[in-house]
Amino acid sequence: MLEQKRAGNIGPAQGKAPRTLFLAMLALLLLPATVFAHQETGSITGIVSGLKHPVSGMDHVLAMISVGLWGAQLGAPAVWLLPVAFPMVMAFGGMLGLMGISLPGIEIGIAVSAIVLGAMIVTESRPPLWIAAALVGFFAIFHGHAHGTELPAGSSGLLYSIGFVAATGMLHGVGIAMGLVHAFRGGRLAVRAAGAVVSAAGMFFLARIFV
Amino acid sequence: MRTIDRRPLALAGCLFLAALCLAPQTAHAHLVQTGFGTFYDGVAHLFITPPDLLVAIGLGLLAGLCGAAASRSVVFALPAAWLAGEMAGAFFPSSLALPWLTTVSFGAVGVLVALNANLPRALLVALACGAGLLHGFVNGSTMVAAGTDRLGMIGASVSVFLVITLASGLVVSLRAHWAQVAVRVAGSWIAAIGLLMLGWLVRGQG
């Protein structure tokens, strides 16, 4: 360092850079944060609530990621078909809920979805495409019915729906991206292990309903 | 064997659906003030009105999936119809926001994109004109209520032109299979939002 300085490679300004950065970060820490003493309402609350809602419940997160994982395991065309079909069927379930049409055993259906989808990943099941789509679609109705209707008071239903659908779709994307490791030998095992975790979590959710 | 005439039942069903579609809801005049004049207020209007933005993006994606020739027609048909609808709304302002019809319009476009429907050019242009007239009419009514002049309406049509041109141009240029599937996924998202929105409207929280 000293030799570099002597050689003229490091100027005085460059030598002070870490200290300046440290002082700037210290100053940032001292910035005051405004207190918001009011309930958030309006458009932005709707879209933020919609984006947050699917990732706030582990049951929904695991099921959505497992749809992506299973799709990646099945390969084309299932990997494309499932994320196209799922949001529409899920929204149909949400619409049923919003219209006041009740479905029996919603929570059980959600827990069973994690168990079954996880089991499909563990066993690397390859049913015909229409059976895979029907199975995923069946469970999508339960997820839509349970989660699509929980709009916070004072928010816009449309913006909540946009956030909810986008977040769910991104969870599928995460599942598909994780499933890409399936192409490797070790990754294949990792995907199956992830399926086992999802299935075990589903059993926990199911047990929690009855206990 | 005695046959049952189901025509009256079908007619009653159609009338019920028509009444449902025309169910009124108060229009919310929510024009943004950009500070750059009414033209830019109109340009910004599209981006703060989700149903309008969704139908413009959806039609752009659909036109792109139908090919370059279809896109060339739609990029002019939609803004022209939008402007005509706005003028009609300005001359005959209505306090109805017609949320059922606007929701059905963007939801149906989303379904068509998700299904990768290869529509004939005439049908696609007719669809764009219908959607443009409807959404433009609602725009025109709300803009008049908010005190915007015709320059604002032209601004809104220009932003519709920009959105549909960018969306359709992007889709036409796509070559990779996965990218085309991503377009269909976007369509399914738009359809899903439309379905959920119909539920919210039934519940009265649209």
CSV table of C-alpha atoms in Angstrom, one decimal:
chain,number,residue,atom,x,y,z
A,1,MET,CA,0.0,0.0,0.0
A,2,LEU,CA,2.8,2.3,1.1
A,3,GLU,CA,4.8,1.4,-2.0
A,4,GLN,CA,1.8,2.0,-4.2
A,5,LYS,CA,1.3,5.4,-2.6
A,6,ARG,CA,5.0,6.2,-3.1
A,7,ALA,CA,4.6,5.1,-6.7
A,8,GLY,CA,1.7,7.5,-7.0
A,9,ASN,CA,-0.9,4.8,-7.8
A,10,ILE,CA,-3.2,5.8,-4.8
A,11,GLY,CA,-4.0,9.5,-4.6
A,12,PRO,CA,-4.9,11.3,-1.3
A,13,ALA,CA,-8.6,11.3,-2.3
A,14,GLN,CA,-8.6,7.5,-2.9
A,15,GLY,CA,-7.0,6.8,0.5
A,16,LYS,CA,-9.8,8.7,2.3
A,17,ALA,CA,-12.6,6.9,0.5
A,18,PRO,CA,-13.4,4.2,3.1
A,19,ARG,CA,-13.5,6.8,5.9
A,20,THR,CA,-15.8,9.1,3.8
A,21,LEU,CA,-18.0,6.1,3.1
A,22,PHE,CA,-18.1,5.2,6.8
A,23,LEU,CA,-19.1,8.8,7.8
A,24,ALA,CA,-21.8,8.9,5.1
A,25,MET,CA,-23.3,5.6,6.4
A,26,LEU,CA,-23.1,7.0,9.9
A,27,ALA,CA,-25.0,10.1,8.8
A,28,LEU,CA,-27.6,7.9,7.1
A,29,LEU,CA,-28.2,6.1,10.4
A,30,LEU,CA,-28.9,9.4,12.1
A,31,LEU,CA,-31.6,10.4,9.6
A,32,PRO,CA,-34.9,10.9,11.4
A,33,ALA,CA,-37.8,8.6,10.6
A,34,THR,CA,-41.2,10.1,10.4
A,35,VAL,CA,-43.9,8.6,12.6
A,36,PHE,CA,-47.1,7.8,10.7
A,37,ALA,CA,-49.8,7.9,13.3
A,38,HIS,CA,-52.7,7.0,11.0
A,39,GLN,CA,-54.2,3.9,9.5
A,40,GLU,CA,-53.0,3.3,6.0
A,41,THR,CA,-55.8,3.4,3.4
A,42,GLY,CA,-56.3,4.0,-0.2
A,43,SER,CA,-54.8,2.6,-3.4
A,44,ILE,CA,-51.3,1.8,-2.3
A,45,THR,CA,-52.6,-0.1,0.7
A,46,GLY,CA,-54.6,-2.3,-1.6
A,47,ILE,CA,-51.8,-3.3,-3.9
A,48,VAL,CA,-49.3,-3.7,-1.0
A,49,SER,CA,-51.7,-5.9,0.9
A,50,GLY,CA,-52.3,-8.0,-2.2
A,51,LEU,CA,-48.6,-8.4,-2.7
A,52,LYS,CA,-47.9,-9.3,0.9
A,53,HIS,CA,-50.8,-11.6,1.5
A,54,PRO,CA,-49.7,-14.7,-0.5
A,55,VAL,CA,-46.2,-14.6,1.1
A,56,SER,CA,-47.5,-14.1,4.6
A,57,GLY,CA,-49.0,-17.6,4.9
A,58,MET,CA,-46.6,-20.5,4.8
A,59,ASP,CA,-49.4,-22.9,3.5
A,60,HIS,CA,-49.9,-20.7,0.4
A,61,VAL,CA,-46.2,-20.2,-0.1
A,62,LEU,CA,-45.3,-23.9,0.0
A,63,ALA,CA,-48.2,-24.9,-2.3
A,64,MET,CA,-47.3,-22.2,-4.9
A,65,ILE,CA,-43.6,-23.1,-4.9
A,66,SER,CA,-44.4,-26.8,-5.2
A,67,VAL,CA,-46.6,-26.1,-8.3
A,68,GLY,CA,-43.5,-24.5,-9.8
A,69,LEU,CA,-41.2,-27.3,-8.6
A,70,TRP,CA,-43.5,-30.0,-10.0
A,71,GLY,CA,-43.8,-28.2,-13.2
A,72,ALA,CA,-40.0,-28.0,-13.5
A,73,GLN,CA,-39.8,-31.7,-12.8
A,74,LEU,CA,-42.4,-32.6,-15.4
A,75,GLY,CA,-40.8,-30.4,-18.0
A,76,ALA,CA,-42.4,-28.9,-21.1
A,77,PRO,CA,-45.3,-28.4,-21.7
A,78,ALA,CA,-46.4,-28.8,-18.1
A,79,VAL,CA,-43.9,-26.3,-16.8
A,80,TRP,CA,-45.7,-23.7,-19.0
A,81,LEU,CA,-49.2,-24.9,-18.7
A,82,LEU,CA,-49.5,-25.0,-14.9
A,83,PRO,CA,-48.5,-21.3,-14.3
A,84,VAL,CA,-51.0,-20.3,-17.1
A,85,ALA,CA,-53.9,-22.3,-15.7
A,86,PHE,CA,-53.3,-21.9,-12.0
A,87,PRO,CA,-54.0,-18.1,-11.6
A,88,MET,CA,-57.3,-18.3,-13.5
A,89,VAL,CA,-58.6,-21.3,-11.6
A,90,MET,CA,-57.4,-19.7,-8.3
A,91,ALA,CA,-59.2,-16.5,-9.2
A,92,PHE,CA,-62.3,-18.5,-10.0
A,93,GLY,CA,-62.1,-20.0,-6.4
A,94,GLY,CA,-61.7,-16.4,-5.1
A,95,MET,CA,-64.7,-15.3,-7.1
A,96,LEU,CA,-66.8,-18.1,-5.6
A,97,GLY,CA,-65.7,-16.9,-2.1
A,98,LEU,CA,-66.5,-13.3,-2.8
A,99,MET,CA,-69.9,-14.2,-4.1
A,100,GLY,CA,-70.6,-15.9,-0.8
A,101,ILE,CA,-70.6,-19.5,-2.2
A,102,SER,CA,-69.0,-21.5,0.5
A,103,LEU,CA,-66.9,-24.6,0.0
A,104,PRO,CA,-66.6,-27.3,2.6
A,105,GLY,CA,-63.2,-28.1,4.2
A,106,ILE,CA,-61.2,-25.1,2.8
A,107,GLU,CA,-58.4,-25.4,5.3
A,108,ILE,CA,-58.3,-29.2,4.9
A,109,GLY,CA,-58.1,-28.7,1.2
A,110,ILE,CA,-55.1,-26.3,1.5
A,111,ALA,CA,-53.2,-28.7,3.8
A,112,VAL,CA,-53.9,-31.7,1.6
A,113,SER,CA,-52.7,-29.7,-1.4
A,114,ALA,CA,-49.3,-29.3,0.2
A,115,ILE,CA,-49.2,-33.1,1.1
A,116,VAL,CA,-50.2,-34.2,-2.3
A,117,LEU,CA,-48.1,-31.8,-4.4
A,118,GLY,CA,-45.1,-32.6,-2.1
A,119,ALA,CA,-45.7,-36.3,-2.6
A,120,MET,CA,-45.8,-35.8,-6.4
A,121,ILE,CA,-42.4,-34.1,-6.2
A,122,VAL,CA,-40.9,-36.8,-3.9
A,123,THR,CA,-42.1,-39.7,-6.1
A,124,GLU,CA,-41.3,-37.8,-9.3
A,125,SER,CA,-44.8,-38.7,-10.5
A,126,ARG,CA,-45.5,-38.1,-14.2
A,127,PRO,CA,-49.2,-38.4,-14.7
A,128,PRO,CA,-50.8,-37.4,-18.1
A,129,LEU,CA,-50.8,-33.6,-18.5
A,130,TRP,CA,-54.6,-33.3,-18.1
A,131,ILE,CA,-54.5,-35.1,-14.8
A,132,ALA,CA,-51.7,-32.9,-13.5
A,133,ALA,CA,-53.5,-29.8,-14.6
A,134,ALA,CA,-56.8,-31.0,-13.1
A,135,LEU,CA,-55.1,-31.8,-9.8
A,136,VAL,CA,-53.4,-28.4,-9.6
A,137,GLY,CA,-56.6,-26.7,-10.7
A,138,PHE,CA,-58.6,-28.5,-8.0
A,139,PHE,CA,-56.3,-27.3,-5.2
A,140,ALA,CA,-56.1,-23.8,-6.8
A,141,ILE,CA,-59.8,-23.3,-6.1
A,142,PHE,CA,-59.2,-23.8,-2.3
A,143,HIS,CA,-56.3,-21.4,-2.3
A,144,GLY,CA,-58.2,-18.8,-4.2
A,145,HIS,CA,-61.3,-19.2,-2.0
A,146,ALA,CA,-59.3,-18.8,1.2
A,147,HIS,CA,-56.9,-16.1,0.4
A,148,GLY,CA,-58.5,-14.0,-2.4
A,149,THR,CA,-61.2,-12.6,-0.2
A,150,GLU,CA,-59.2,-11.1,2.6
A,151,LEU,CA,-59.3,-7.4,1.6
A,152,PRO,CA,-58.2,-4.9,4.3
A,153,ALA,CA,-60.8,-2.3,5.1
A,154,GLY,CA,-60.7,0.8,3.1
A,155,SER,CA,-58.6,-0.7,0.2
A,156,SER,CA,-59.3,-1.1,-3.4
A,157,GLY,CA,-60.5,-4.6,-4.4
A,158,LEU,CA,-59.0,-4.2,-7.9
A,159,LEU,CA,-55.6,-3.2,-6.7
A,160,TYR,CA,-55.6,-5.9,-4.0
A,161,SER,CA,-56.4,-8.5,-6.7
A,162,ILE,CA,-53.5,-7.2,-8.9
A,163,GLY,CA,-51.1,-7.5,-6.0
A,164,PHE,CA,-52.4,-10.9,-5.0
A,165,VAL,CA,-52.3,-12.4,-8.5
A,166,ALA,CA,-48.8,-11.0,-9.2
A,167,ALA,CA,-47.4,-12.3,-5.9
A,168,THR,CA,-48.8,-15.7,-6.5
A,169,GLY,CA,-47.4,-15.8,-10.0
A,170,MET,CA,-44.0,-14.8,-8.8
A,171,LEU,CA,-44.1,-17.6,-6.2
A,172,HIS,CA,-44.6,-20.0,-9.2
A,173,GLY,CA,-41.6,-18.4,-10.8
A,174,VAL,CA,-39.6,-19.0,-7.7
A,175,GLY,CA,-40.6,-22.6,-7.7
A,176,ILE,CA,-39.8,-23.0,-11.4
A,177,ALA,CA,-36.4,-21.3,-10.9
A,178,MET,CA,-35.6,-23.6,-8.0
A,179,GLY,CA,-36.7,-26.6,-10.0
A,180,LEU,CA,-34.1,-25.8,-12.7
A,181,VAL,CA,-31.5,-27.5,-10.5
A,182,HIS,CA,-33.4,-30.7,-11.4
A,183,ALA,CA,-31.2,-30.9,-14.5
A,184,PHE,CA,-28.2,-31.8,-12.3
A,185,ARG,CA,-27.8,-35.1,-10.5
A,186,GLY,CA,-27.5,-33.6,-7.0
A,187,GLY,CA,-30.2,-31.0,-7.8
A,188,ARG,CA,-32.6,-33.8,-8.6
A,189,LEU,CA,-32.2,-35.1,-5.1
A,190,ALA,CA,-32.5,-31.6,-3.7
A,191,VAL,CA,-35.9,-31.1,-5.5
A,192,ARG,CA,-37.2,-34.4,-4.2
A,193,ALA,CA,-36.1,-33.4,-0.7
A,194,ALA,CA,-37.9,-30.0,-1.1
A,195,GLY,CA,-41.0,-32.0,-2.0
A,196,ALA,CA,-40.6,-34.0,1.2
A,197,VAL,CA,-40.4,-30.8,3.2
A,198,VAL,CA,-43.6,-29.5,1.6
A,199,SER,CA,-45.4,-32.8,2.3
A,200,ALA,CA,-44.3,-32.8,5.9
A,201,ALA,CA,-45.4,-29.2,6.3
A,202,GLY,CA,-48.8,-30.1,4.8
A,203,MET,CA,-49.2,-32.9,7.4
A,204,PHE,CA,-48.3,-30.3,10.1
A,205,PHE,CA,-51.0,-28.0,8.8
A,206,LEU,CA,-53.5,-30.8,8.7
A,207,ALA,CA,-52.7,-31.9,12.2
A,208,ARG,CA,-53.1,-28.3,13.4
A,209,ILE,CA,-56.6,-28.2,12.1
A,210,PHE,CA,-57.7,-31.3,14.1
A,211,VAL,CA,-55.6,-30.9,17.2
B,1,MET,CA,-92.0,-36.9,-26.6
B,2,ARG,CA,-92.9,-33.4,-25.3
B,3,THR,CA,-90.1,-30.9,-25.9
B,4,ILE,CA,-89.6,-28.0,-23.5
B,5,ASP,CA,-89.2,-24.6,-25.1
B,6,ARG,CA,-86.2,-23.1,-23.4
B,7,ARG,CA,-86.2,-19.8,-25.3
B,8,PRO,CA,-88.0,-17.7,-22.7
B,9,LEU,CA,-85.6,-19.0,-20.0
B,10,ALA,CA,-82.6,-18.1,-22.2
B,11,LEU,CA,-84.1,-14.7,-22.9
B,12,ALA,CA,-84.6,-14.0,-19.2
B,13,GLY,CA,-81.1,-15.1,-18.5
B,14,CYS,CA,-79.7,-12.7,-21.2
B,15,LEU,CA,-81.8,-9.9,-19.8
B,16,PHE,CA,-80.6,-10.5,-16.3
B,17,LEU,CA,-77.0,-10.5,-17.5
B,18,ALA,CA,-77.6,-7.3,-19.4
B,19,ALA,CA,-79.1,-5.7,-16.4
B,20,LEU,CA,-76.2,-6.8,-14.3
B,21,CYS,CA,-73.7,-5.3,-16.8
B,22,LEU,CA,-75.5,-2.0,-16.7
B,23,ALA,CA,-75.7,-1.8,-12.9
B,24,PRO,CA,-74.7,1.7,-12.1
B,25,GLN,CA,-71.8,2.7,-9.9
B,26,THR,CA,-70.8,6.3,-9.2
B,27,ALA,CA,-67.9,7.4,-11.3
B,28,HIS,CA,-64.9,8.6,-9.4
B,29,ALA,CA,-63.3,11.6,-11.0
B,30,HIS,CA,-59.7,11.0,-10.0
B,31,LEU,CA,-57.7,12.9,-12.5
B,32,VAL,CA,-54.1,13.4,-11.5
B,33,GLN,CA,-52.7,16.9,-11.6
B,34,THR,CA,-49.2,16.7,-13.1
B,35,GLY,CA,-48.7,20.4,-13.1
B,36,PHE,CA,-47.7,20.3,-16.8
B,37,GLY,CA,-51.2,21.1,-18.2
B,38,THR,CA,-54.2,19.1,-19.1
B,39,PHE,CA,-52.5,17.2,-22.0
B,40,TYR,CA,-50.1,15.6,-19.5
B,41,ASP,CA,-52.9,15.1,-17.0
B,42,GLY,CA,-54.6,13.0,-19.7
B,43,VAL,CA,-51.4,11.1,-20.4
B,44,ALA,CA,-51.0,10.3,-16.7
B,45,HIS,CA,-54.7,9.3,-16.4
B,46,LEU,CA,-54.2,5.9,-18.1
B,47,PHE,CA,-51.5,4.9,-15.7
B,48,ILE,CA,-53.6,5.6,-12.6
B,49,THR,CA,-56.7,3.8,-13.9
B,50,PRO,CA,-55.9,0.0,-13.7
B,51,PRO,CA,-58.9,-1.3,-15.8
B,52,ASP,CA,-57.8,1.0,-18.7
B,53,LEU,CA,-54.2,0.1,-18.4
B,54,LEU,CA,-55.0,-3.6,-18.2
B,55,VAL,CA,-57.2,-3.5,-21.3
B,56,ALA,CA,-54.6,-1.6,-23.3
B,57,ILE,CA,-51.8,-3.9,-22.3
B,58,GLY,CA,-54.0,-7.0,-22.8
B,59,LEU,CA,-55.0,-5.9,-26.3
B,60,GLY,CA,-51.3,-5.1,-27.1
B,61,LEU,CA,-50.3,-8.6,-26.1
B,62,LEU,CA,-53.2,-10.2,-28.0
B,63,ALA,CA,-52.4,-8.1,-31.1
B,64,GLY,CA,-48.8,-9.1,-30.9
B,65,LEU,CA,-49.7,-12.8,-30.6
B,66,CYS,CA,-51.9,-12.4,-33.7
B,67,GLY,CA,-48.9,-11.1,-35.7
B,68,ALA,CA,-47.5,-7.9,-37.2
B,69,ALA,CA,-50.2,-7.3,-39.7
B,70,ALA,CA,-53.0,-7.5,-37.1
B,71,SER,CA,-50.9,-5.3,-34.7
B,72,ARG,CA,-50.6,-2.6,-37.3
B,73,SER,CA,-54.3,-2.2,-37.5
B,74,VAL,CA,-55.0,-2.4,-33.8
B,75,VAL,CA,-52.4,0.2,-32.7
B,76,PHE,CA,-54.5,2.8,-34.6
B,77,ALA,CA,-58.0,1.3,-34.1
B,78,LEU,CA,-57.8,1.3,-30.3
B,79,PRO,CA,-56.7,4.9,-29.7
B,80,ALA,CA,-59.1,6.2,-32.4
B,81,ALA,CA,-62.0,4.4,-30.8
B,82,TRP,CA,-60.8,5.5,-27.4
B,83,LEU,CA,-60.8,9.1,-28.5
B,84,ALA,CA,-64.3,8.7,-30.1
B,85,GLY,CA,-65.6,7.2,-26.9
B,86,GLU,CA,-64.1,10.1,-24.9
B,87,MET,CA,-65.8,12.6,-27.1
B,88,ALA,CA,-69.1,10.8,-26.7
B,89,GLY,CA,-68.6,10.7,-23.0
B,90,ALA,CA,-67.8,14.5,-23.0
B,91,PHE,CA,-70.9,15.3,-25.0
B,92,PHE,CA,-73.2,13.0,-23.2
B,93,PRO,CA,-71.6,12.7,-19.8
B,94,SER,CA,-72.8,9.9,-17.6
B,95,SER,CA,-72.3,9.4,-13.9
B,96,LEU,CA,-72.1,5.7,-14.4
B,97,ALA,CA,-68.6,4.1,-14.3
B,98,LEU,CA,-70.0,0.8,-15.9
B,99,PRO,CA,-67.5,-1.2,-13.8
B,100,TRP,CA,-69.0,-4.6,-14.9
B,101,LEU,CA,-68.5,-3.9,-18.5
B,102,THR,CA,-64.9,-2.6,-18.1
B,103,THR,CA,-64.0,-5.6,-15.9
B,104,VAL,CA,-65.5,-8.1,-18.4
B,105,SER,CA,-63.7,-6.4,-21.2
B,106,PHE,CA,-60.2,-6.6,-19.8
B,107,GLY,CA,-60.9,-10.1,-18.3
B,108,ALA,CA,-62.1,-11.4,-21.6
B,109,VAL,CA,-59.0,-10.0,-23.4
B,110,GLY,CA,-56.8,-11.7,-20.7
B,111,VAL,CA,-58.5,-15.0,-21.4
B,112,LEU,CA,-57.9,-14.7,-25.1
B,113,VAL,CA,-54.2,-13.9,-24.5
B,114,ALA,CA,-53.9,-16.9,-22.1
B,115,LEU,CA,-55.5,-19.2,-24.7
B,116,ASN,CA,-53.1,-17.8,-27.4
B,117,ALA,CA,-56.2,-17.1,-29.5
B,118,ASN,CA,-55.2,-16.4,-33.1
B,119,LEU,CA,-58.1,-14.1,-34.0
B,120,PRO,CA,-58.8,-12.9,-37.6
B,121,ARG,CA,-57.7,-9.3,-38.1
B,122,ALA,CA,-61.3,-8.0,-38.5
B,123,LEU,CA,-62.5,-9.6,-35.3
B,124,LEU,CA,-59.5,-8.2,-33.4
B,125,VAL,CA,-60.1,-4.7,-34.7
B,126,ALA,CA,-63.8,-5.0,-33.8
B,127,LEU,CA,-62.8,-6.1,-30.3
B,128,ALA,CA,-60.3,-3.2,-30.0
B,129,CYS,CA,-63.0,-0.7,-31.2
B,130,GLY,CA,-65.5,-2.0,-28.7
B,131,ALA,CA,-63.1,-1.9,-25.8
B,132,GLY,CA,-61.8,1.6,-26.9
B,133,LEU,CA,-65.3,3.0,-27.2
B,134,LEU,CA,-66.4,1.6,-23.8
B,135,HIS,CA,-63.3,2.7,-21.8
B,136,GLY,CA,-63.0,6.0,-23.7
B,137,PHE,CA,-66.7,6.8,-22.9
B,138,VAL,CA,-66.0,6.2,-19.1
B,139,ASN,CA,-62.9,8.3,-19.4
B,140,GLY,CA,-64.7,11.1,-21.2
B,141,SER,CA,-67.4,11.2,-18.6
B,142,THR,CA,-65.0,11.3,-15.6
B,143,MET,CA,-62.8,13.8,-17.3
B,144,VAL,CA,-65.7,16.2,-17.9
B,145,ALA,CA,-66.7,15.9,-14.3
B,146,ALA,CA,-63.2,16.7,-13.2
B,147,GLY,CA,-63.0,19.8,-15.5
B,148,THR,CA,-60.5,18.5,-18.1
B,149,ASP,CA,-60.7,19.9,-21.6
B,150,ARG,CA,-60.3,18.0,-24.9
B,151,LEU,CA,-56.6,18.3,-24.8
B,152,GLY,CA,-56.6,15.9,-21.8
B,153,MET,CA,-58.7,13.4,-23.8
B,154,ILE,CA,-56.2,13.6,-26.6
B,155,GLY,CA,-53.4,13.0,-24.0
B,156,ALA,CA,-55.2,9.9,-22.8
B,157,SER,CA,-55.5,8.5,-26.3
B,158,VAL,CA,-51.9,9.2,-27.0
B,159,SER,CA,-50.9,7.2,-23.9
B,160,VAL,CA,-53.2,4.4,-25.1
B,161,PHE,CA,-51.4,4.5,-28.4
B,162,LEU,CA,-48.0,4.4,-26.7
B,163,VAL,CA,-48.9,1.4,-24.5
B,164,ILE,CA,-50.5,-0.7,-27.2
B,165,THR,CA,-47.7,0.0,-29.6
B,166,LEU,CA,-45.0,-0.9,-27.1
B,167,ALA,CA,-46.8,-4.0,-25.9
B,168,SER,CA,-47.7,-5.4,-29.4
B,169,GLY,CA,-44.2,-4.5,-30.8
B,170,LEU,CA,-42.5,-6.3,-28.0
B,171,VAL,CA,-44.6,-9.4,-28.5
B,172,VAL,CA,-44.2,-9.4,-32.2
B,173,SER,CA,-40.4,-9.3,-31.8
B,174,LEU,CA,-40.3,-12.3,-29.4
B,175,ARG,CA,-38.7,-15.4,-30.9
B,176,ALA,CA,-38.0,-17.6,-27.8
B,177,HIS,CA,-40.7,-20.1,-26.9
B,178,TRP,CA,-40.4,-19.3,-23.2
B,179,ALA,CA,-41.0,-15.6,-23.9
B,180,GLN,CA,-44.2,-16.3,-25.8
B,181,VAL,CA,-45.3,-18.5,-22.8
B,182,ALA,CA,-44.5,-15.6,-20.5
B,183,VAL,CA,-47.0,-13.5,-22.6
B,184,ARG,CA,-49.7,-16.1,-22.1
B,185,VAL,CA,-48.9,-16.1,-18.3
B,186,ALA,CA,-49.4,-12.3,-18.3
B,187,GLY,CA,-52.7,-12.9,-20.0
B,188,SER,CA,-53.8,-15.4,-17.4
B,189,TRP,CA,-52.9,-12.9,-14.7
B,190,ILE,CA,-55.1,-10.2,-16.4
B,191,ALA,CA,-57.9,-12.8,-16.6
B,192,ALA,CA,-57.5,-13.8,-13.0
B,193,ILE,CA,-57.6,-10.1,-11.9
B,194,GLY,CA,-60.8,-9.7,-13.9
B,195,LEU,CA,-62.4,-12.8,-12.3
B,196,LEU,CA,-61.5,-11.6,-8.8
B,197,MET,CA,-62.8,-8.1,-9.7
B,198,LEU,CA,-66.1,-9.6,-10.7
B,199,GLY,CA,-66.3,-11.2,-7.3
B,200,TRP,CA,-65.5,-7.8,-5.6
B,201,LEU,CA,-68.3,-6.2,-7.7
B,202,VAL,CA,-70.8,-8.8,-6.6
B,203,ARG,CA,-69.8,-8.1,-3.0
B,204,GLY,CA,-70.0,-4.3,-3.6
B,205,GLN,CA,-66.4,-3.6,-2.8
B,206,GLY,CA,-65.1,-2.9,-6.3
